[in-house]
Amino acid sequence: CCLRNGSRLWPPQAPSELMATKTVDGPRQRQELQRFSEAVAAAEREGGYPAALRAFEARVDGLASSVMWRAHLELAECAKRSANVLQVKHHLAQALQAHSGPVQVWLEACRTLDELGELEECRTLLEQGLEHHSVSNEQLCLKLVRVYERLGDHGALRSLVSSLRTEPPEKTCKVLLEAVHSEVRAGNG
């Protein structure tokens, strides 16, 4: 999804910005992230988002690449609490660039955009996530169906459902049911 400054959330600016898509969550990484989270939270309580950003910058070199995306999602939340929308989007983009593999990153970024009322950007992000993962990713498809419904774009919803027709029913049944419910709620049932 395009940010106001013209950069994109996906794809990353350069292939070297992509980290491994496999999450490495050992005890050391969890402890590292916990210490980082505590430092950022304390800094935010003291001086808001700018202080949290300074705390991040002071500790960024010590963070493993496998937890960098989580750190950026946390900073996006701090920026959201201080109503700094541009910084929220910046940190969401950084999270996706640091670790775009797990669906969780895409869903968290979408949730944050949704909370900001940026449904069109959420839609674009989900569509890009489906291109990155596969059109049959159930979690991304379910969220996209709900976004299409809220936007009132039933044509796009039907197109998404149509693209799933070659997938096994056990992989798409929840998405299909949600799409049917959406059509019924819209009075098309």
mmCIF file with all atom_site columns, C-alpha atoms in Angstrom:
data_model
loop_
_atom_site.group_PDB
_atom_site.id
_atom_site.type_symbol
_atom_site.label_atom_id
_atom_site.label_alt_id
_atom_site.label_comp_id
_atom_site.label_asym_id
_atom_site.label_entity_id
_atom_site.label_seq_id
_atom_site.pdbx_PDB_ins_code
_atom_site.Cartn_x
_atom_site.Cartn_y
_atom_site.Cartn_z
_atom_site.occupancy
_atom_site.B_iso_or_equiv
_atom_site.pdbx_formal_charge
_atom_site.auth_seq_id
_atom_site.auth_comp_id
_atom_site.auth_asym_id
_atom_site.auth_atom_id
_atom_site.pdbx_PDB_model_num
ATOM 1   C CA . CYS A 1 1   ? 0.000   0.000   0.000  1.00 0.00 ? 1   CYS A CA 1
ATOM 2   C CA . CYS A 1 2   ? 1.325   3.363   -0.822 1.00 0.00 ? 2   CYS A CA 1
ATOM 3   C CA . LEU A 1 3   ? 2.317   5.720   1.935  1.00 0.00 ? 3   LEU A CA 1
ATOM 4   C CA . ARG A 1 4   ? 1.900   9.467   1.683  1.00 0.00 ? 4   ARG A CA 1
ATOM 5   C CA . ASN A 1 5   ? 5.589   9.945   0.959  1.00 0.00 ? 5   ASN A CA 1
ATOM 6   C CA . GLY A 1 6   ? 5.328   7.596   -2.022 1.00 0.00 ? 6   GLY A CA 1
ATOM 7   C CA . SER A 1 7   ? 7.105   4.569   -0.560 1.00 0.00 ? 7   SER A CA 1
ATOM 8   C CA . ARG A 1 8   ? 5.405   1.194   -0.582 1.00 0.00 ? 8   ARG A CA 1
ATOM 9   C CA . LEU A 1 9   ? 4.787   -1.288  2.195  1.00 0.00 ? 9   LEU A CA 1
ATOM 10  C CA . TRP A 1 10  ? 5.366   -4.167  -0.195 1.00 0.00 ? 10  TRP A CA 1
ATOM 11  C CA . PRO A 1 11  ? 7.524   -5.034  -2.029 1.00 0.00 ? 11  PRO A CA 1
ATOM 12  C CA . PRO A 1 12  ? 10.543  -3.806  -0.049 1.00 0.00 ? 12  PRO A CA 1
ATOM 13  C CA . GLN A 1 13  ? 12.731  -1.181  -1.655 1.00 0.00 ? 13  GLN A CA 1
ATOM 14  C CA . ALA A 1 14  ? 15.562  -3.637  -2.278 1.00 0.00 ? 14  ALA A CA 1
ATOM 15  C CA . PRO A 1 15  ? 15.820  -7.432  -2.114 1.00 0.00 ? 15  PRO A CA 1
ATOM 16  C CA . SER A 1 16  ? 18.548  -7.126  0.522  1.00 0.00 ? 16  SER A CA 1
ATOM 17  C CA . GLU A 1 17  ? 15.965  -5.652  2.887  1.00 0.00 ? 17  GLU A CA 1
ATOM 18  C CA . LEU A 1 18  ? 14.161  -8.983  3.094  1.00 0.00 ? 18  LEU A CA 1
ATOM 19  C CA . MET A 1 19  ? 15.126  -11.123 6.044  1.00 0.00 ? 19  MET A CA 1
ATOM 20  C CA . ALA A 1 20  ? 14.566  -14.851 6.235  1.00 0.00 ? 20  ALA A CA 1
ATOM 21  C CA . THR A 1 21  ? 10.873  -15.684 6.332  1.00 0.00 ? 21  THR A CA 1
ATOM 22  C CA . LYS A 1 22  ? 11.346  -18.312 9.029  1.00 0.00 ? 22  LYS A CA 1
ATOM 23  C CA . THR A 1 23  ? 10.743  -16.883 12.486 1.00 0.00 ? 23  THR A CA 1
ATOM 24  C CA . VAL A 1 24  ? 13.454  -17.651 15.014 1.00 0.00 ? 24  VAL A CA 1
ATOM 25  C CA . ASP A 1 25  ? 11.790  -17.355 18.410 1.00 0.00 ? 25  ASP A CA 1
ATOM 26  C CA . GLY A 1 26  ? 14.071  -18.923 20.939 1.00 0.00 ? 26  GLY A CA 1
ATOM 27  C CA . PRO A 1 27  ? 14.299  -17.962 24.610 1.00 0.00 ? 27  PRO A CA 1
ATOM 28  C CA . ARG A 1 28  ? 17.092  -15.462 23.882 1.00 0.00 ? 28  ARG A CA 1
ATOM 29  C CA . GLN A 1 29  ? 15.006  -13.626 21.272 1.00 0.00 ? 29  GLN A CA 1
ATOM 30  C CA . ARG A 1 30  ? 11.971  -13.567 23.567 1.00 0.00 ? 30  ARG A CA 1
ATOM 31  C CA . GLN A 1 31  ? 14.046  -12.130 26.425 1.00 0.00 ? 31  GLN A CA 1
ATOM 32  C CA . GLU A 1 32  ? 15.624  -9.616  24.076 1.00 0.00 ? 32  GLU A CA 1
ATOM 33  C CA . LEU A 1 33  ? 12.216  -8.498  22.855 1.00 0.00 ? 33  LEU A CA 1
ATOM 34  C CA . GLN A 1 34  ? 10.892  -8.338  26.426 1.00 0.00 ? 34  GLN A CA 1
ATOM 35  C CA . ARG A 1 35  ? 13.763  -6.071  27.531 1.00 0.00 ? 35  ARG A CA 1
ATOM 36  C CA . PHE A 1 36  ? 13.266  -3.916  24.459 1.00 0.00 ? 36  PHE A CA 1
ATOM 37  C CA . SER A 1 37  ? 9.499   -3.666  25.072 1.00 0.00 ? 37  SER A CA 1
ATOM 38  C CA . GLU A 1 38  ? 10.010  -2.672  28.690 1.00 0.00 ? 38  GLU A CA 1
ATOM 39  C CA . ALA A 1 39  ? 12.538  0.032   27.736 1.00 0.00 ? 39  ALA A CA 1
ATOM 40  C CA . VAL A 1 40  ? 10.283  1.442   25.009 1.00 0.00 ? 40  VAL A CA 1
ATOM 41  C CA . ALA A 1 41  ? 7.222   1.395   27.293 1.00 0.00 ? 41  ALA A CA 1
ATOM 42  C CA . ALA A 1 42  ? 9.124   3.212   30.057 1.00 0.00 ? 42  ALA A CA 1
ATOM 43  C CA . ALA A 1 43  ? 10.422  5.784   27.572 1.00 0.00 ? 43  ALA A CA 1
ATOM 44  C CA . GLU A 1 44  ? 6.935   6.291   26.138 1.00 0.00 ? 44  GLU A CA 1
ATOM 45  C CA . ARG A 1 45  ? 5.492   6.895   29.615 1.00 0.00 ? 45  ARG A CA 1
ATOM 46  C CA . GLU A 1 46  ? 8.172   9.497   30.246 1.00 0.00 ? 46  GLU A CA 1
ATOM 47  C CA . GLY A 1 47  ? 8.193   11.359  26.941 1.00 0.00 ? 47  GLY A CA 1
ATOM 48  C CA . GLY A 1 48  ? 5.676   9.908   24.487 1.00 0.00 ? 48  GLY A CA 1
ATOM 49  C CA . TYR A 1 49  ? 6.501   8.635   21.023 1.00 0.00 ? 49  TYR A CA 1
ATOM 50  C CA . PRO A 1 50  ? 9.671   10.733  20.529 1.00 0.00 ? 50  PRO A CA 1
ATOM 51  C CA . ALA A 1 51  ? 11.195  9.197   23.671 1.00 0.00 ? 51  ALA A CA 1
ATOM 52  C CA . ALA A 1 52  ? 10.111  5.703   22.607 1.00 0.00 ? 52  ALA A CA 1
ATOM 53  C CA . LEU A 1 53  ? 11.766  6.267   19.239 1.00 0.00 ? 53  LEU A CA 1
ATOM 54  C CA . ARG A 1 54  ? 14.995  7.370   20.941 1.00 0.00 ? 54  ARG A CA 1
ATOM 55  C CA . ALA A 1 55  ? 14.891  4.232   23.102 1.00 0.00 ? 55  ALA A CA 1
ATOM 56  C CA . PHE A 1 56  ? 14.442  2.137   19.966 1.00 0.00 ? 56  PHE A CA 1
ATOM 57  C CA . GLU A 1 57  ? 17.343  3.853   18.205 1.00 0.00 ? 57  GLU A CA 1
ATOM 58  C CA . ALA A 1 58  ? 19.571  3.313   21.237 1.00 0.00 ? 58  ALA A CA 1
ATOM 59  C CA . ARG A 1 59  ? 18.828  -0.435  21.226 1.00 0.00 ? 59  ARG A CA 1
ATOM 60  C CA . VAL A 1 60  ? 18.321  -1.209  17.536 1.00 0.00 ? 60  VAL A CA 1
ATOM 61  C CA . ASP A 1 61  ? 21.844  -2.526  17.021 1.00 0.00 ? 61  ASP A CA 1
ATOM 62  C CA . GLY A 1 62  ? 21.347  -5.082  19.777 1.00 0.00 ? 62  GLY A CA 1
ATOM 63  C CA . LEU A 1 63  ? 18.120  -6.502  18.330 1.00 0.00 ? 63  LEU A CA 1
ATOM 64  C CA . ALA A 1 64  ? 18.198  -9.708  16.307 1.00 0.00 ? 64  ALA A CA 1
ATOM 65  C CA . SER A 1 65  ? 16.743  -9.437  12.835 1.00 0.00 ? 65  SER A CA 1
ATOM 66  C CA . SER A 1 66  ? 14.171  -12.065 13.788 1.00 0.00 ? 66  SER A CA 1
ATOM 67  C CA . VAL A 1 67  ? 12.521  -9.681  16.281 1.00 0.00 ? 67  VAL A CA 1
ATOM 68  C CA . MET A 1 68  ? 12.986  -6.403  14.387 1.00 0.00 ? 68  MET A CA 1
ATOM 69  C CA . TRP A 1 69  ? 9.523   -6.636  12.800 1.00 0.00 ? 69  TRP A CA 1
ATOM 70  C CA . ARG A 1 70  ? 7.922   -6.948  16.220 1.00 0.00 ? 70  ARG A CA 1
ATOM 71  C CA . ALA A 1 71  ? 9.855   -3.929  17.447 1.00 0.00 ? 71  ALA A CA 1
ATOM 72  C CA . HIS A 1 72  ? 8.532   -1.894  14.528 1.00 0.00 ? 72  HIS A CA 1
ATOM 73  C CA . LEU A 1 73  ? 4.969   -3.050  15.201 1.00 0.00 ? 73  LEU A CA 1
ATOM 74  C CA . GLU A 1 74  ? 5.404   -1.929  18.800 1.00 0.00 ? 74  GLU A CA 1
ATOM 75  C CA . LEU A 1 75  ? 6.680   1.472   17.661 1.00 0.00 ? 75  LEU A CA 1
ATOM 76  C CA . ALA A 1 76  ? 3.722   1.746   15.299 1.00 0.00 ? 76  ALA A CA 1
ATOM 77  C CA . GLU A 1 77  ? 1.438   1.288   18.309 1.00 0.00 ? 77  GLU A CA 1
ATOM 78  C CA . CYS A 1 78  ? 3.336   4.008   20.198 1.00 0.00 ? 78  CYS A CA 1
ATOM 79  C CA . ALA A 1 79  ? 3.022   6.355   17.222 1.00 0.00 ? 79  ALA A CA 1
ATOM 80  C CA . LYS A 1 80  ? -0.691  5.542   16.980 1.00 0.00 ? 80  LYS A CA 1
ATOM 81  C CA . ARG A 1 81  ? -1.214  6.459   20.636 1.00 0.00 ? 81  ARG A CA 1
ATOM 82  C CA . SER A 1 82  ? 0.434   9.815   19.947 1.00 0.00 ? 82  SER A CA 1
ATOM 83  C CA . ALA A 1 83  ? -1.690  10.307  16.775 1.00 0.00 ? 83  ALA A CA 1
ATOM 84  C CA . ASN A 1 84  ? 1.341   10.360  14.468 1.00 0.00 ? 84  ASN A CA 1
ATOM 85  C CA . VAL A 1 85  ? -0.174  8.640   11.427 1.00 0.00 ? 85  VAL A CA 1
ATOM 86  C CA . LEU A 1 86  ? 2.849   9.097   9.158  1.00 0.00 ? 86  LEU A CA 1
ATOM 87  C CA . GLN A 1 87  ? 5.116   7.405   11.696 1.00 0.00 ? 87  GLN A CA 1
ATOM 88  C CA . VAL A 1 88  ? 2.579   4.601   12.177 1.00 0.00 ? 88  VAL A CA 1
ATOM 89  C CA . LYS A 1 89  ? 2.705   3.889   8.455  1.00 0.00 ? 89  LYS A CA 1
ATOM 90  C CA . HIS A 1 90  ? 6.484   4.185   8.415  1.00 0.00 ? 90  HIS A CA 1
ATOM 91  C CA . HIS A 1 91  ? 6.870   1.560   11.134 1.00 0.00 ? 91  HIS A CA 1
ATOM 92  C CA . LEU A 1 92  ? 4.316   -0.746  9.497  1.00 0.00 ? 92  LEU A CA 1
ATOM 93  C CA . ALA A 1 93  ? 6.332   -0.537  6.283  1.00 0.00 ? 93  ALA A CA 1
ATOM 94  C CA . GLN A 1 94  ? 9.520   -1.268  8.207  1.00 0.00 ? 94  GLN A CA 1
ATOM 95  C CA . ALA A 1 95  ? 7.910   -4.303  9.883  1.00 0.00 ? 95  ALA A CA 1
ATOM 96  C CA . LEU A 1 96  ? 6.891   -5.707  6.507  1.00 0.00 ? 96  LEU A CA 1
ATOM 97  C CA . GLN A 1 97  ? 10.315  -5.034  5.038  1.00 0.00 ? 97  GLN A CA 1
ATOM 98  C CA . ALA A 1 98  ? 12.059  -6.657  7.998  1.00 0.00 ? 98  ALA A CA 1
ATOM 99  C CA . HIS A 1 99  ? 9.957   -9.812  7.986  1.00 0.00 ? 99  HIS A CA 1
ATOM 100 C CA . SER A 1 100 ? 7.214   -10.162 5.403  1.00 0.00 ? 100 SER A CA 1
ATOM 101 C CA . GLY A 1 101 ? 6.929   -13.937 5.638  1.00 0.00 ? 101 GLY A CA 1
ATOM 102 C CA . PRO A 1 102 ? 4.493   -14.566 8.480  1.00 0.00 ? 102 PRO A CA 1
ATOM 103 C CA . VAL A 1 103 ? 0.853   -13.790 7.810  1.00 0.00 ? 103 VAL A CA 1
ATOM 104 C CA . GLN A 1 104 ? 0.759   -12.291 11.307 1.00 0.00 ? 104 GLN A CA 1
ATOM 105 C CA . VAL A 1 105 ? 2.818   -9.289  10.150 1.00 0.00 ? 105 VAL A CA 1
ATOM 106 C CA . TRP A 1 106 ? 0.334   -8.560  7.359  1.00 0.00 ? 106 TRP A CA 1
ATOM 107 C CA . LEU A 1 107 ? -2.658  -8.992  9.677  1.00 0.00 ? 107 LEU A CA 1
ATOM 108 C CA . GLU A 1 108 ? -1.170  -6.752  12.375 1.00 0.00 ? 108 GLU A CA 1
ATOM 109 C CA . ALA A 1 109 ? -0.361  -4.046  9.838  1.00 0.00 ? 109 ALA A CA 1
ATOM 110 C CA . CYS A 1 110 ? -3.882  -4.320  8.428  1.00 0.00 ? 110 CYS A CA 1
ATOM 111 C CA . ARG A 1 111 ? -5.444  -4.189  11.898 1.00 0.00 ? 111 ARG A CA 1
ATOM 112 C CA . THR A 1 112 ? -3.562  -0.986  12.651 1.00 0.00 ? 112 THR A CA 1
ATOM 113 C CA . LEU A 1 113 ? -4.588  0.616   9.354  1.00 0.00 ? 113 LEU A CA 1
ATOM 114 C CA . ASP A 1 114 ? -8.174  -0.448  10.008 1.00 0.00 ? 114 ASP A CA 1
ATOM 115 C CA . GLU A 1 115 ? -8.079  1.179   13.451 1.00 0.00 ? 115 GLU A CA 1
ATOM 116 C CA . LEU A 1 116 ? -6.850  4.375   11.802 1.00 0.00 ? 116 LEU A CA 1
ATOM 117 C CA . GLY A 1 117 ? -9.817  4.272   9.417  1.00 0.00 ? 117 GLY A CA 1
ATOM 118 C CA . GLU A 1 118 ? -7.583  3.633   6.399  1.00 0.00 ? 118 GLU A CA 1
ATOM 119 C CA . LEU A 1 119 ? -9.743  0.905   4.819  1.00 0.00 ? 119 LEU A CA 1
ATOM 120 C CA . GLU A 1 120 ? -8.512  1.496   1.271  1.00 0.00 ? 120 GLU A CA 1
ATOM 121 C CA . GLU A 1 121 ? -4.897  1.126   2.387  1.00 0.00 ? 121 GLU A CA 1
ATOM 122 C CA . CYS A 1 122 ? -5.880  -1.943  4.408  1.00 0.00 ? 122 CYS A CA 1
ATOM 123 C CA . ARG A 1 123 ? -7.479  -3.388  1.277  1.00 0.00 ? 123 ARG A CA 1
ATOM 124 C CA . THR A 1 124 ? -4.379  -2.731  -0.819 1.00 0.00 ? 124 THR A CA 1
ATOM 125 C CA . LEU A 1 125 ? -2.149  -4.230  1.838  1.00 0.00 ? 125 LEU A CA 1
ATOM 126 C CA . LEU A 1 126 ? -4.275  -7.400  2.065  1.00 0.00 ? 126 LEU A CA 1
ATOM 127 C CA . GLU A 1 127 ? -4.331  -7.769  -1.710 1.00 0.00 ? 127 GLU A CA 1
ATOM 128 C CA . GLN A 1 128 ? -0.543  -7.478  -1.762 1.00 0.00 ? 128 GLN A CA 1
ATOM 129 C CA . GLY A 1 129 ? -0.301  -9.974  1.093  1.00 0.00 ? 129 GLY A CA 1
ATOM 130 C CA . LEU A 1 130 ? -2.358  -12.457 -0.892 1.00 0.00 ? 130 LEU A CA 1
ATOM 131 C CA . GLU A 1 131 ? -0.059  -11.978 -3.882 1.00 0.00 ? 131 GLU A CA 1
ATOM 132 C CA . HIS A 1 132 ? 2.916   -12.592 -1.618 1.00 0.00 ? 132 HIS A CA 1
ATOM 133 C CA . HIS A 1 133 ? 1.545   -15.664 0.176  1.00 0.00 ? 133 HIS A CA 1
ATOM 134 C CA . SER A 1 134 ? -1.075  -17.191 -2.090 1.00 0.00 ? 134 SER A CA 1
ATOM 135 C CA . VAL A 1 135 ? -4.652  -16.405 -2.903 1.00 0.00 ? 135 VAL A CA 1
ATOM 136 C CA . SER A 1 136 ? -5.800  -19.322 -0.775 1.00 0.00 ? 136 SER A CA 1
ATOM 137 C CA . ASN A 1 137 ? -4.421  -18.012 2.539  1.00 0.00 ? 137 ASN A CA 1
ATOM 138 C CA . GLU A 1 138 ? -7.487  -18.319 4.735  1.00 0.00 ? 138 GLU A CA 1
ATOM 139 C CA . GLN A 1 139 ? -6.656  -15.632 7.311  1.00 0.00 ? 139 GLN A CA 1
ATOM 140 C CA . LEU A 1 140 ? -5.829  -12.969 4.741  1.00 0.00 ? 140 LEU A CA 1
ATOM 141 C CA . CYS A 1 141 ? -8.853  -13.902 2.611  1.00 0.00 ? 141 CYS A CA 1
ATOM 142 C CA . LEU A 1 142 ? -11.220 -13.711 5.578  1.00 0.00 ? 142 LEU A CA 1
ATOM 143 C CA . LYS A 1 143 ? -9.954  -10.262 6.527  1.00 0.00 ? 143 LYS A CA 1
ATOM 144 C CA . LEU A 1 144 ? -10.168 -9.117  2.913  1.00 0.00 ? 144 LEU A CA 1
ATOM 145 C CA . VAL A 1 145 ? -13.780 -10.333 2.619  1.00 0.00 ? 145 VAL A CA 1
ATOM 146 C CA . ARG A 1 146 ? -14.653 -8.250  5.691  1.00 0.00 ? 146 ARG A CA 1
ATOM 147 C CA . VAL A 1 147 ? -12.852 -5.203  4.315  1.00 0.00 ? 147 VAL A CA 1
ATOM 148 C CA . TYR A 1 148 ? -14.611 -5.554  0.951  1.00 0.00 ? 148 TYR A CA 1
ATOM 149 C CA . GLU A 1 149 ? -17.933 -5.747  2.774  1.00 0.00 ? 149 GLU A CA 1
ATOM 150 C CA . ARG A 1 150 ? -17.212 -2.615  4.807  1.00 0.00 ? 150 ARG A CA 1
ATOM 151 C CA . LEU A 1 151 ? -16.169 -0.802  1.626  1.00 0.00 ? 151 LEU A CA 1
ATOM 152 C CA . GLY A 1 152 ? -19.303 -2.039  -0.149 1.00 0.00 ? 152 GLY A CA 1
ATOM 153 C CA . ASP A 1 153 ? -17.253 -3.538  -2.982 1.00 0.00 ? 153 ASP A CA 1
ATOM 154 C CA . HIS A 1 154 ? -19.267 -6.682  -3.676 1.00 0.00 ? 154 HIS A CA 1
ATOM 155 C CA . GLY A 1 155 ? -17.802 -7.014  -7.164 1.00 0.00 ? 155 GLY A CA 1
ATOM 156 C CA . ALA A 1 156 ? -14.299 -7.392  -5.721 1.00 0.00 ? 156 ALA A CA 1
ATOM 157 C CA . LEU A 1 157 ? -15.655 -9.790  -3.101 1.00 0.00 ? 157 LEU A CA 1
ATOM 158 C CA . ARG A 1 158 ? -17.208 -11.966 -5.806 1.00 0.00 ? 158 ARG A CA 1
ATOM 159 C CA . SER A 1 159 ? -13.986 -11.838 -7.795 1.00 0.00 ? 159 SER A CA 1
ATOM 160 C CA . LEU A 1 160 ? -12.035 -13.037 -4.760 1.00 0.00 ? 160 LEU A CA 1
ATOM 161 C CA . VAL A 1 161 ? -14.484 -15.890 -4.204 1.00 0.00 ? 161 VAL A CA 1
ATOM 162 C CA . SER A 1 162 ? -14.252 -16.791 -7.883 1.00 0.00 ? 162 SER A CA 1
ATOM 163 C CA . SER A 1 163 ? -10.458 -17.003 -7.630 1.00 0.00 ? 163 SER A CA 1
ATOM 164 C CA . LEU A 1 164 ? -10.874 -19.633 -4.909 1.00 0.00 ? 164 LEU A CA 1
ATOM 165 C CA . ARG A 1 165 ? -12.975 -22.030 -7.010 1.00 0.00 ? 165 ARG A CA 1
ATOM 166 C CA . THR A 1 166 ? -10.007 -24.264 -7.865 1.00 0.00 ? 166 THR A CA 1
ATOM 167 C CA . GLU A 1 167 ? -8.927  -24.578 -4.229 1.00 0.00 ? 167 GLU A CA 1
ATOM 168 C CA . PRO A 1 168 ? -10.012 -27.563 -2.109 1.00 0.00 ? 168 PRO A CA 1
ATOM 169 C CA . PRO A 1 169 ? -13.225 -26.811 -0.165 1.00 0.00 ? 169 PRO A CA 1
ATOM 170 C CA . GLU A 1 170 ? -11.606 -27.634 3.174  1.00 0.00 ? 170 GLU A CA 1
ATOM 171 C CA . LYS A 1 171 ? -9.145  -24.764 2.614  1.00 0.00 ? 171 LYS A CA 1
ATOM 172 C CA . THR A 1 172 ? -11.763 -22.187 1.627  1.00 0.00 ? 172 THR A CA 1
ATOM 173 C CA . CYS A 1 173 ? -14.985 -23.087 3.440  1.00 0.00 ? 173 CYS A CA 1
ATOM 174 C CA . LYS A 1 174 ? -14.685 -20.317 6.078  1.00 0.00 ? 174 LYS A CA 1
ATOM 175 C CA . VAL A 1 175 ? -13.974 -17.696 3.429  1.00 0.00 ? 175 VAL A CA 1
ATOM 176 C CA . LEU A 1 176 ? -16.893 -18.878 1.302  1.00 0.00 ? 176 LEU A CA 1
ATOM 177 C CA . LEU A 1 177 ? -19.259 -18.831 4.289  1.00 0.00 ? 177 LEU A CA 1
ATOM 178 C CA . GLU A 1 178 ? -18.147 -15.323 5.252  1.00 0.00 ? 178 GLU A CA 1
ATOM 179 C CA . ALA A 1 179 ? -18.672 -14.162 1.657  1.00 0.00 ? 179 ALA A CA 1
ATOM 180 C CA . VAL A 1 180 ? -22.174 -15.683 1.600  1.00 0.00 ? 180 VAL A CA 1
ATOM 181 C CA . HIS A 1 181 ? -23.018 -13.976 4.893  1.00 0.00 ? 181 HIS A CA 1
ATOM 182 C CA . SER A 1 182 ? -21.748 -10.701 3.458  1.00 0.00 ? 182 SER A CA 1
ATOM 183 C CA . GLU A 1 183 ? -24.015 -11.067 0.424  1.00 0.00 ? 183 GLU A CA 1
ATOM 184 C CA . VAL A 1 184 ? -27.013 -11.859 2.643  1.00 0.00 ? 184 VAL A CA 1
ATOM 185 C CA . ARG A 1 185 ? -26.313 -8.842  4.873  1.00 0.00 ? 185 ARG A CA 1
ATOM 186 C CA . ALA A 1 186 ? -26.174 -6.700  1.732  1.00 0.00 ? 186 ALA A CA 1
ATOM 187 C CA . GLY A 1 187 ? -29.630 -7.982  0.717  1.00 0.00 ? 187 GLY A CA 1
ATOM 188 C CA . ASN A 1 188 ? -28.385 -10.143 -2.135 1.00 0.00 ? 188 ASN A CA 1
ATOM 189 C CA . GLY A 1 189 ? -29.431 -13.457 -0.632 1.00 0.00 ? 189 GLY A CA 1
#
